mmCIF file of C-alpha atoms in Angstrom:
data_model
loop_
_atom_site.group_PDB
_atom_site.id
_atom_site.type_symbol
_atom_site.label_atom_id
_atom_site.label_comp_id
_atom_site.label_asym_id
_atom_site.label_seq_id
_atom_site.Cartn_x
_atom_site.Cartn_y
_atom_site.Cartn_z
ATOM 1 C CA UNK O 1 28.580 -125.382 49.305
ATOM 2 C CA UNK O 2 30.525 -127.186 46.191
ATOM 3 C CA UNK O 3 31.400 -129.748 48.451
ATOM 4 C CA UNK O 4 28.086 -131.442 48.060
ATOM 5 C CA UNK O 5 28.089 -131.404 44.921
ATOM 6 C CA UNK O 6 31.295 -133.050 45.195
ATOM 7 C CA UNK O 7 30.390 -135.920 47.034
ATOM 8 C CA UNK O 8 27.580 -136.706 44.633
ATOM 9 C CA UNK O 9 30.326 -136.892 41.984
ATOM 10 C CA UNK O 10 32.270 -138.805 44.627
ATOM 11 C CA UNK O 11 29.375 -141.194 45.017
ATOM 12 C CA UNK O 12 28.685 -141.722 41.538
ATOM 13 C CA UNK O 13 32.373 -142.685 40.765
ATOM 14 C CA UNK O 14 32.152 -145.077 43.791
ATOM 15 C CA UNK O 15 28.557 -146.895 42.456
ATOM 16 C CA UNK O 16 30.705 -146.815 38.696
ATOM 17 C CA UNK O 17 33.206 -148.384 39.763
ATOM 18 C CA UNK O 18 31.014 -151.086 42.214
ATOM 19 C CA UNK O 19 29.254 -152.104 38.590
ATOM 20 C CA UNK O 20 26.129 -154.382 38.621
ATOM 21 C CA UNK O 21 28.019 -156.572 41.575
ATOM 22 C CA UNK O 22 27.082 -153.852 44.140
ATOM 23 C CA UNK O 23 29.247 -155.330 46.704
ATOM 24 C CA UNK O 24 28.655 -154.040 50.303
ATOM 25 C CA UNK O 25 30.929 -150.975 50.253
ATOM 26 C CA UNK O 26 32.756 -150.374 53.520
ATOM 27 C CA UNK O 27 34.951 -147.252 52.932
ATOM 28 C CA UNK O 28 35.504 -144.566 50.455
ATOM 29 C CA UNK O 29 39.213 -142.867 50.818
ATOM 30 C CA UNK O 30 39.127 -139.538 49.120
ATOM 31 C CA UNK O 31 42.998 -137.703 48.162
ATOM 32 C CA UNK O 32 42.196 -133.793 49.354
ATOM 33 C CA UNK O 33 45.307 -131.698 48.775
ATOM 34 C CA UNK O 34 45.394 -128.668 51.168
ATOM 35 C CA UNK O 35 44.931 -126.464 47.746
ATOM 36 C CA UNK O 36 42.230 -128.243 46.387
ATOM 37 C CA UNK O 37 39.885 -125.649 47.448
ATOM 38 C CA UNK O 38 37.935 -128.254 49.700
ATOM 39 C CA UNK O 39 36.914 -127.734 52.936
ATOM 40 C CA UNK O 40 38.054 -131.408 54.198
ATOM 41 C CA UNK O 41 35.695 -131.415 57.357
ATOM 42 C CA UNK O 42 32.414 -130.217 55.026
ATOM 43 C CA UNK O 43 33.526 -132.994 52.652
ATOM 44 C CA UNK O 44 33.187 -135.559 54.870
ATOM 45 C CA UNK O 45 29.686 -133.761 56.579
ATOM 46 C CA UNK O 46 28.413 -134.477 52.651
ATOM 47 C CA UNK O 47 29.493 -137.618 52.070
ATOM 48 C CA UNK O 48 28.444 -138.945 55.400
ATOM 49 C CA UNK O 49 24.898 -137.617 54.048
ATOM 50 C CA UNK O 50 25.482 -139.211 50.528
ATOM 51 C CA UNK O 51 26.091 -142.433 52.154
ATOM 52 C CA UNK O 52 23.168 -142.461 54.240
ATOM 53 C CA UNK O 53 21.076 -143.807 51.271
ATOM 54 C CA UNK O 54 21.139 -146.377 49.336
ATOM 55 C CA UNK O 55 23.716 -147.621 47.396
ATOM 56 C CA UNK O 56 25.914 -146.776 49.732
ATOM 57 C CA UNK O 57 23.891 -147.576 53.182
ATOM 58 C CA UNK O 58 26.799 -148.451 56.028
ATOM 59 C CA UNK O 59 30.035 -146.662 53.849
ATOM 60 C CA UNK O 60 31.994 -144.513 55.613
ATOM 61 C CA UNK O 61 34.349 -141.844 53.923
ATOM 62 C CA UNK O 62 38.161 -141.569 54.876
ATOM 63 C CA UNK O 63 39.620 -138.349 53.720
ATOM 64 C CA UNK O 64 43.428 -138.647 53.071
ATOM 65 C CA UNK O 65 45.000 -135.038 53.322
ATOM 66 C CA UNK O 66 47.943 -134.313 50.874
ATOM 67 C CA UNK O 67 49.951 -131.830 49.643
ATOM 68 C CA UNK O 68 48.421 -129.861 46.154
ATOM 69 C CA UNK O 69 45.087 -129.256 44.612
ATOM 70 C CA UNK O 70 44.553 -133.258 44.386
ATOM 71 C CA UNK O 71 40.930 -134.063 45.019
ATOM 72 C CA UNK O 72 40.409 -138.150 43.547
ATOM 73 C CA UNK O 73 38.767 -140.590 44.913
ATOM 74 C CA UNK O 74 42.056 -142.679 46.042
ATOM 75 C CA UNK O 75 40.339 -146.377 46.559
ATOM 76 C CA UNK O 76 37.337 -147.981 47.951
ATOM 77 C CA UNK O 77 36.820 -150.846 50.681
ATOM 78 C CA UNK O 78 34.298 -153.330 50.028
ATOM 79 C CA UNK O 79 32.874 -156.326 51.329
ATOM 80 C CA UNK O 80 32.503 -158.973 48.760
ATOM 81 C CA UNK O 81 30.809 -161.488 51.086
ATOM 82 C CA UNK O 82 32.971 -164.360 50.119
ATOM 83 C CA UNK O 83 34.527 -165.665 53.673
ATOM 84 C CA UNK O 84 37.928 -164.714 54.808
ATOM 85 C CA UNK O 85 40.669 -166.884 53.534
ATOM 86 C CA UNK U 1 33.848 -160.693 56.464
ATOM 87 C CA UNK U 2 36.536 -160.225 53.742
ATOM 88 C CA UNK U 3 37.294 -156.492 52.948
ATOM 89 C CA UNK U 4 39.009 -156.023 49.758
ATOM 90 C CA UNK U 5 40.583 -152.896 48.470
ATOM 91 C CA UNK U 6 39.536 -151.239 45.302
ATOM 92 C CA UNK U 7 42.101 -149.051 43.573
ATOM 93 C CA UNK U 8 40.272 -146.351 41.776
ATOM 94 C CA UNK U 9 42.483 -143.023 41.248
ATOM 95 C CA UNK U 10 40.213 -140.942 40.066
ATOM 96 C CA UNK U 11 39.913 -137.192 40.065
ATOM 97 C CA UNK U 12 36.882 -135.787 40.965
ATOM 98 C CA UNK U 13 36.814 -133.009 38.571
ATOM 99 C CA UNK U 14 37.610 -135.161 35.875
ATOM 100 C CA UNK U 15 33.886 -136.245 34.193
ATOM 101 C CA UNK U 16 33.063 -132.319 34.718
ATOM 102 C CA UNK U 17 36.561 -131.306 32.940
ATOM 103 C CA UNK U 18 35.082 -133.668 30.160
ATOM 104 C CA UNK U 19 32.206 -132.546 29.718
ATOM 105 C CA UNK U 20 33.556 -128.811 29.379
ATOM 106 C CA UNK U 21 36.698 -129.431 26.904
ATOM 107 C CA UNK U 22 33.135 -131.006 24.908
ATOM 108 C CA UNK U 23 31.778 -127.632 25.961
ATOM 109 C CA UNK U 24 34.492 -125.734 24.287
ATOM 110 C CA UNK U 25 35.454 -127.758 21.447
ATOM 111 C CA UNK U 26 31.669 -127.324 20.182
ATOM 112 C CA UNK U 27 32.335 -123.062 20.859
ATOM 113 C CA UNK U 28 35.254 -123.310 18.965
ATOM 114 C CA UNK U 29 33.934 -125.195 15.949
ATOM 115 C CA UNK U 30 31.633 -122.193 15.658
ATOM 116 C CA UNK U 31 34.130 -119.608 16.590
ATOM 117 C CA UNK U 32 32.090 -118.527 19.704
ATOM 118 C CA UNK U 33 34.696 -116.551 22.446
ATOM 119 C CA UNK U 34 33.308 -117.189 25.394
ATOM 120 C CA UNK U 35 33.366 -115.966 29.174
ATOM 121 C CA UNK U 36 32.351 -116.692 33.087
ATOM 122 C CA UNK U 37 31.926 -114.195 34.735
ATOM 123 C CA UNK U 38 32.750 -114.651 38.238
ATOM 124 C CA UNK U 39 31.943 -112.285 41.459
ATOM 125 C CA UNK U 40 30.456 -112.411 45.116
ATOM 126 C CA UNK U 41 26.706 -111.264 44.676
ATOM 127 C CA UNK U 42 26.121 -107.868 44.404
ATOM 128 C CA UNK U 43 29.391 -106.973 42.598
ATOM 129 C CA UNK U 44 27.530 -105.677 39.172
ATOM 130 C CA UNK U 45 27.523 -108.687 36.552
ATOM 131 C CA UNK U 46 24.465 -108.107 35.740
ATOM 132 C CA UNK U 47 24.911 -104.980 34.768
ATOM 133 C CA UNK U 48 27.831 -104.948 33.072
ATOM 134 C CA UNK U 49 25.943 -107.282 31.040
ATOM 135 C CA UNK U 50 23.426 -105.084 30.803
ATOM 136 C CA UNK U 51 25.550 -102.057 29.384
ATOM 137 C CA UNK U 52 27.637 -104.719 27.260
ATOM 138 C CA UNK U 53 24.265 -106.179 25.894
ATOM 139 C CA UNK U 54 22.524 -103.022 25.167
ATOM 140 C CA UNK U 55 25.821 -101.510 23.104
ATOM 141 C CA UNK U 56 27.206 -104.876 21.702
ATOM 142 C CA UNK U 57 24.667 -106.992 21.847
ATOM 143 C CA UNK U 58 23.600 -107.067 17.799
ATOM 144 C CA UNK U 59 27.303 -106.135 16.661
ATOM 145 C CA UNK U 60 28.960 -109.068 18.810
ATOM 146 C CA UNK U 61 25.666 -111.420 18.510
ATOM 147 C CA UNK U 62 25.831 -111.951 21.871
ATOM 148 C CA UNK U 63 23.995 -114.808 23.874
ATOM 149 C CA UNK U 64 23.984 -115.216 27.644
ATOM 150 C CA UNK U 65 23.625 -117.922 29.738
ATOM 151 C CA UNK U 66 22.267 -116.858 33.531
ATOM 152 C CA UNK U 67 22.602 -118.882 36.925
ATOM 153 C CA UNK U 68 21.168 -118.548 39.765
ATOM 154 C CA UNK U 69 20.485 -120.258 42.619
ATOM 155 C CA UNK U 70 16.832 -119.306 42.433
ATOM 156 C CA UNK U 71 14.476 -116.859 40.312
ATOM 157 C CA UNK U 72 15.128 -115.918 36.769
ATOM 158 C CA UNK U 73 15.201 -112.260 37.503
ATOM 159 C CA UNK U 74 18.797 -111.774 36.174
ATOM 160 C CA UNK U 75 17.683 -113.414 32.962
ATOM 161 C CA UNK U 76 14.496 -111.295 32.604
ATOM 162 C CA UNK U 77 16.548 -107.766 33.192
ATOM 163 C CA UNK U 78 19.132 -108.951 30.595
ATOM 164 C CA UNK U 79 16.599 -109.804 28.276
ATOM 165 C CA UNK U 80 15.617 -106.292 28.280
ATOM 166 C CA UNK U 81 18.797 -105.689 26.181
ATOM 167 C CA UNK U 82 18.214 -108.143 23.436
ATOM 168 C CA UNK U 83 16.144 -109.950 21.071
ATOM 169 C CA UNK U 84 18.298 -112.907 21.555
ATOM 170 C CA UNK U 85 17.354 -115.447 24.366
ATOM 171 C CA UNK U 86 18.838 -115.282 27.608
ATOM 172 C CA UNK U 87 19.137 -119.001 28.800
ATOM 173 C CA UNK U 88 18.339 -119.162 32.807
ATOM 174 C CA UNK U 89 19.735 -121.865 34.555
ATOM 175 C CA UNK U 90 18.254 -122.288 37.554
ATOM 176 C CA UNK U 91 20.652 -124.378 39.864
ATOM 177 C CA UNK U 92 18.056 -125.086 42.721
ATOM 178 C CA UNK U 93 20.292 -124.754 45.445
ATOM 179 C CA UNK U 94 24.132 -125.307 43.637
ATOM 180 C CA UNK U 95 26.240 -123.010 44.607
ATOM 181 C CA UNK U 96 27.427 -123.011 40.877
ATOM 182 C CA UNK U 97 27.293 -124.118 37.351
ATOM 183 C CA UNK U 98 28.899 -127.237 35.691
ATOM 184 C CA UNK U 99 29.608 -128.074 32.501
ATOM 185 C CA UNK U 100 26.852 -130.147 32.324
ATOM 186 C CA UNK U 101 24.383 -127.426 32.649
ATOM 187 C CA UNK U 102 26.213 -125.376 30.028
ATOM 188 C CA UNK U 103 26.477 -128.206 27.315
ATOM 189 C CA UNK U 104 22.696 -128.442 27.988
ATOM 190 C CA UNK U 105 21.970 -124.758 27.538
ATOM 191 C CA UNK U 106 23.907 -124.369 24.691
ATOM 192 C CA UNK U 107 21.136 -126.368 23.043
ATOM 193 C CA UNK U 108 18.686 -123.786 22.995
ATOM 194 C CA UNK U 109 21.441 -121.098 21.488
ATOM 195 C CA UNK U 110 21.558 -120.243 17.666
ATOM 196 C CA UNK U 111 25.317 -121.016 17.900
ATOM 197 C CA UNK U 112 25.546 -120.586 13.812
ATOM 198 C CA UNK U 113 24.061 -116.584 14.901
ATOM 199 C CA UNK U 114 26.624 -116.160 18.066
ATOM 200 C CA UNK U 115 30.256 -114.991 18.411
ATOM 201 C CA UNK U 116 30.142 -113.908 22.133
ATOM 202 C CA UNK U 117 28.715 -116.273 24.506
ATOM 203 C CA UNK U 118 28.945 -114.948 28.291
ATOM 204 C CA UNK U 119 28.345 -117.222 31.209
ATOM 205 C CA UNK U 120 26.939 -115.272 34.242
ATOM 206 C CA UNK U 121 27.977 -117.738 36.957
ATOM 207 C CA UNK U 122 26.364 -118.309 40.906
ATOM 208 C CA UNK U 123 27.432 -114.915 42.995
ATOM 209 C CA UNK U 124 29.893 -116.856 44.781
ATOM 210 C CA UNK U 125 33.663 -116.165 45.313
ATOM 211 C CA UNK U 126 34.257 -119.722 46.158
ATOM 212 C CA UNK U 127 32.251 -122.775 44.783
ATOM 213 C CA UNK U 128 33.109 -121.736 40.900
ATOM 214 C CA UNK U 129 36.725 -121.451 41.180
ATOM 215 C CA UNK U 130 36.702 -125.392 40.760
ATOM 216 C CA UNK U 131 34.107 -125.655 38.180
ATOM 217 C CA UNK U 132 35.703 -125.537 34.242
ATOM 218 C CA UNK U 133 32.669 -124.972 32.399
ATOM 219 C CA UNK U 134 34.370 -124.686 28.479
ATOM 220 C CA UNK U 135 34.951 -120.954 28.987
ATOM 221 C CA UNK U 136 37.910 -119.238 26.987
ATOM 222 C CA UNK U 137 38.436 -117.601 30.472
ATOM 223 C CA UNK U 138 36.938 -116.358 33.983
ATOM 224 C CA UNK U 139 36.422 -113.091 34.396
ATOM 225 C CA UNK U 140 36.308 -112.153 38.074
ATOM 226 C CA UNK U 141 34.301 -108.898 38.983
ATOM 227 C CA UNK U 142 35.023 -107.148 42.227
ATOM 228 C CA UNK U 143 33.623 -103.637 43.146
ATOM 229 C CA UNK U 144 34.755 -100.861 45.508
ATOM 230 C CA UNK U 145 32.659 -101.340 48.130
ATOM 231 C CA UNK U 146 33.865 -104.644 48.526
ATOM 232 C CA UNK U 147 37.375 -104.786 51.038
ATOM 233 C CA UNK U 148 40.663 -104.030 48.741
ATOM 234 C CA UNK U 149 41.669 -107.689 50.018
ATOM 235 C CA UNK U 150 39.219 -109.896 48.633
ATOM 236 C CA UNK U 151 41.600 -111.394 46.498
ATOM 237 C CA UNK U 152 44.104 -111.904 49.533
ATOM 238 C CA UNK U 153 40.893 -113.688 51.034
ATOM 239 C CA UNK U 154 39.670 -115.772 48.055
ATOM 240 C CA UNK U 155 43.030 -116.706 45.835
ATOM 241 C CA UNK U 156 41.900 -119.624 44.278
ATOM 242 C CA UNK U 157 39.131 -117.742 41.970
ATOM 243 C CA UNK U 158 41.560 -114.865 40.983
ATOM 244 C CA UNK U 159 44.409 -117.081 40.338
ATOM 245 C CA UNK U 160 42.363 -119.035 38.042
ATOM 246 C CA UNK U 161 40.523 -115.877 36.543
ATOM 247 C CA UNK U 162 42.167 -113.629 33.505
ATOM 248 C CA UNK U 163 40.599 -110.944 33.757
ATOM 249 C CA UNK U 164 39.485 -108.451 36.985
ATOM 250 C CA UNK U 165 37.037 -106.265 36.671
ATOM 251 C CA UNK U 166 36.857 -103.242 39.076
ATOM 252 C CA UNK U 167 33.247 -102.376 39.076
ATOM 253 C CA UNK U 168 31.307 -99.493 41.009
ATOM 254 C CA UNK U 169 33.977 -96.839 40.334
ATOM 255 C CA UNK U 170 31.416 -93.805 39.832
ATOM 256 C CA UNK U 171 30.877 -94.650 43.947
ATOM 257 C CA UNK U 172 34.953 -94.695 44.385
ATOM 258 C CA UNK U 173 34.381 -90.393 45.831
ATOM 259 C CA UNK U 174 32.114 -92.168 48.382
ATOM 260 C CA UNK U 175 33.610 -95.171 49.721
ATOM 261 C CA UNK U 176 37.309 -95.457 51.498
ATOM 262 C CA UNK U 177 38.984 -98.224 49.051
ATOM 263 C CA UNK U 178 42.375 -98.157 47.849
ATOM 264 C CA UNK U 179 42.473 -99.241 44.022
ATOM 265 C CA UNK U 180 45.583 -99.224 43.602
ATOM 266 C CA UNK U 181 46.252 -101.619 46.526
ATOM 267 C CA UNK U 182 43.180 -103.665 45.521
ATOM 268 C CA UNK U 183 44.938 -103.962 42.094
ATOM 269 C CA UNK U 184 48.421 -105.000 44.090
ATOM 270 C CA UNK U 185 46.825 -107.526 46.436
ATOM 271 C CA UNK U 186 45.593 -109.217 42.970
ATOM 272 C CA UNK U 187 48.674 -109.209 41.138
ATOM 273 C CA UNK U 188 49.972 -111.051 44.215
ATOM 274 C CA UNK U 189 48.205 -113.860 43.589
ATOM 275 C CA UNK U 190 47.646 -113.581 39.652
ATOM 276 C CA UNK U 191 49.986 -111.794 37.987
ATOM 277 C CA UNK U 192 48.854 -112.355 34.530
ATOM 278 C CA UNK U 193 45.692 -110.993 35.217
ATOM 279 C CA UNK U 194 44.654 -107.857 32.987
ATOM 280 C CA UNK U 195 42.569 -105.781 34.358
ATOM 281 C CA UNK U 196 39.467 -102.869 33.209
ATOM 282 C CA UNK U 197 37.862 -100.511 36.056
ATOM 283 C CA UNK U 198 34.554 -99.108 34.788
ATOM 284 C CA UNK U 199 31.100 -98.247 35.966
ATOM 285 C CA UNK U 200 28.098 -99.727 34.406
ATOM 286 C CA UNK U 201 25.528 -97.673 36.086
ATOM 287 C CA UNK U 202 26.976 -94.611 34.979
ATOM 288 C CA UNK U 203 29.401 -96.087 32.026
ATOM 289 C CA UNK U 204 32.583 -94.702 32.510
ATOM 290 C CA UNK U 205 35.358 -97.123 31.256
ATOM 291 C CA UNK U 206 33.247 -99.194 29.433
ATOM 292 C CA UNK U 207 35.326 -98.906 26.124
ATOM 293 C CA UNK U 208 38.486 -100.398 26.756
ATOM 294 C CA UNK U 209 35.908 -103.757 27.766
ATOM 295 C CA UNK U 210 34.647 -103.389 25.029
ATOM 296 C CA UNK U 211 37.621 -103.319 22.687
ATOM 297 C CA UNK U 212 38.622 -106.288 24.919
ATOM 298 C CA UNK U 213 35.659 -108.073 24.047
ATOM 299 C CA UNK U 214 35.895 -106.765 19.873
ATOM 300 C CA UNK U 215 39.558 -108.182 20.151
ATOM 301 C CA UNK U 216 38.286 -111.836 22.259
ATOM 302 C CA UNK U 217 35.652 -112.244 19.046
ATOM 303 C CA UNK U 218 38.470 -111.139 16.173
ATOM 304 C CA UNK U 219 40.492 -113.543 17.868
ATOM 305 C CA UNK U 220 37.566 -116.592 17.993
ATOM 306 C CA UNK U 221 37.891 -116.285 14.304
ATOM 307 C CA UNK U 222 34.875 -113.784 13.612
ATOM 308 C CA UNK U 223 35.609 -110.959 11.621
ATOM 309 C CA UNK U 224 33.545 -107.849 13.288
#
């Protein structure tokens, strides 16, 4: 199924994005667009397997359905362990 | 804790998509036409490659680049054909190719000696659709014994295919499918897409693919 190889992409863009800070990272929110040609639920099966590992040990995905053939990664969550203000 | 947000945007497609306009620019600055052949397994890509190979093979200077999930075996029978390699991607368990396995195949390819590349993609109606691998087009192969609705059933690869091609017609006496519905149920959801029925077992409409593919090549910028 594509949609693994999806989430690897997924993943990488996520640990790209992170950079050599690796901050603890909490959520990744994914934009699938009912004509995107995912299969939302299998998505999340994948990613919740690519996050299993490390980098990403204790991330959960969020998928955000939407209208179209979007498929981005919309934003991450992460915890920069600074205190809360 | 504090949890911050991270805007990030980013299509998913888009490092693949990068990697395959690379793909193509590098065909084009060698005037190579170049196709994917798309299908569910079983629907004869192989051997259309076969027939294509073994009649166009030196006038085209065809190469061919295989994938499969496992085995080389569709590599070995085209290799058969031709004295020209037959690159085998082996995709270990993808249910596809990606650019990134093209731009590294196209390595071992005399691309100075080719004007027809064909991409024989994963037997798999779904997982390529999404996958731009450089290709001048998809071709999208369905046969007769398959239902005259597959494209009802699997839109996104035959919208964004060019060309159908009907394969299996010497068993059309045999099996109860409709062409010219199958041919209406695609139009539905392509209607740009042009379309060739042949057999490759037996050969039977084989020319007009391969005046299609003497006209792709002409219009690479080879002259045949």
């Amino acid at each position: 199924m594509h949609e693994m190889s999806m989430a690897l992409e997924i993943g990488r863009i996520a640990e790209e994005k992170l950079g050599e800070r690796s901050p603890q990272l909490v959520t990744v929110a994914v934009d699938v667009g009912d004509d995107a040609g995912v299969e939302p639920a299998n998505l999340e099966f994948c990613l919740e397997a690519v996050f299993a590992v490390p980098p990403f040990t204790g991330a959960r995905p969020a998928i955000l359905r939407c209208a179209g053939d979007v498929l981005r990664v919309a934003y991450l969550e992460v915890d920069d362990g600074c205190p809360d203000d | 804790m504090a949890v911050r947000t991270i805007e990030v945007r980013e299509r998913v497609m888009a490092r693949n998509d990068a990697l395959a306009a690379q793909v193509r620019a590098r065909l084009a600055e060698h005037d190579i036409a170049a196709f994917n052949l798309v299908s569910s397994p079983g629907a004869g890509k192989t051997m259309l490659l076969e027939r294509t190979l073994a009649e166009l093979g030196e006038e085209l200077d065809i190469a061919v680049i295989t994938g499969d999930v496992q085995t080389q075996n569709d590599a070995d029978r085209l290799a058969v054909h031709t004295s020209r390699l037959v690159s085998a991607v082996v995709t270990g368990g993808a249910c596809h190719l990606d650019a990134l396995q093209i731009m590294t195949a196209l390595d071992a390819i005399d691309l100075d000696h080719t004007r027809l590349l064909f991409i024989e993609n994963v037997g798999n109606l779904v997982c390529p659709a999404n996958w731009d691998l450089g290709e001048a087009s998809k071709v999208v192969l369905f046969s007769v014994t398959e239902g005259e609705d597959k494209p009802l059933k699997y839109p996104s690869m035959f919208q964004r295919s060019s060309q159908a091609v009907m394969t299996k017609t010497d068993l059309l006496a045999h099996v109860p499918f409709d062409i010219d519905l199958a041919m209406k149920n695609a139009r539905h959801v392509n209607p740009d897409l042009e379309f060739f029925q042949l057999s490759g077992l037996k050969g039977d409409g084989m020319e007009s693919w391969f005046e299609f593919l003497r006209a792709s090549v002409r219009a690479a910028g080879s002259v045949v």
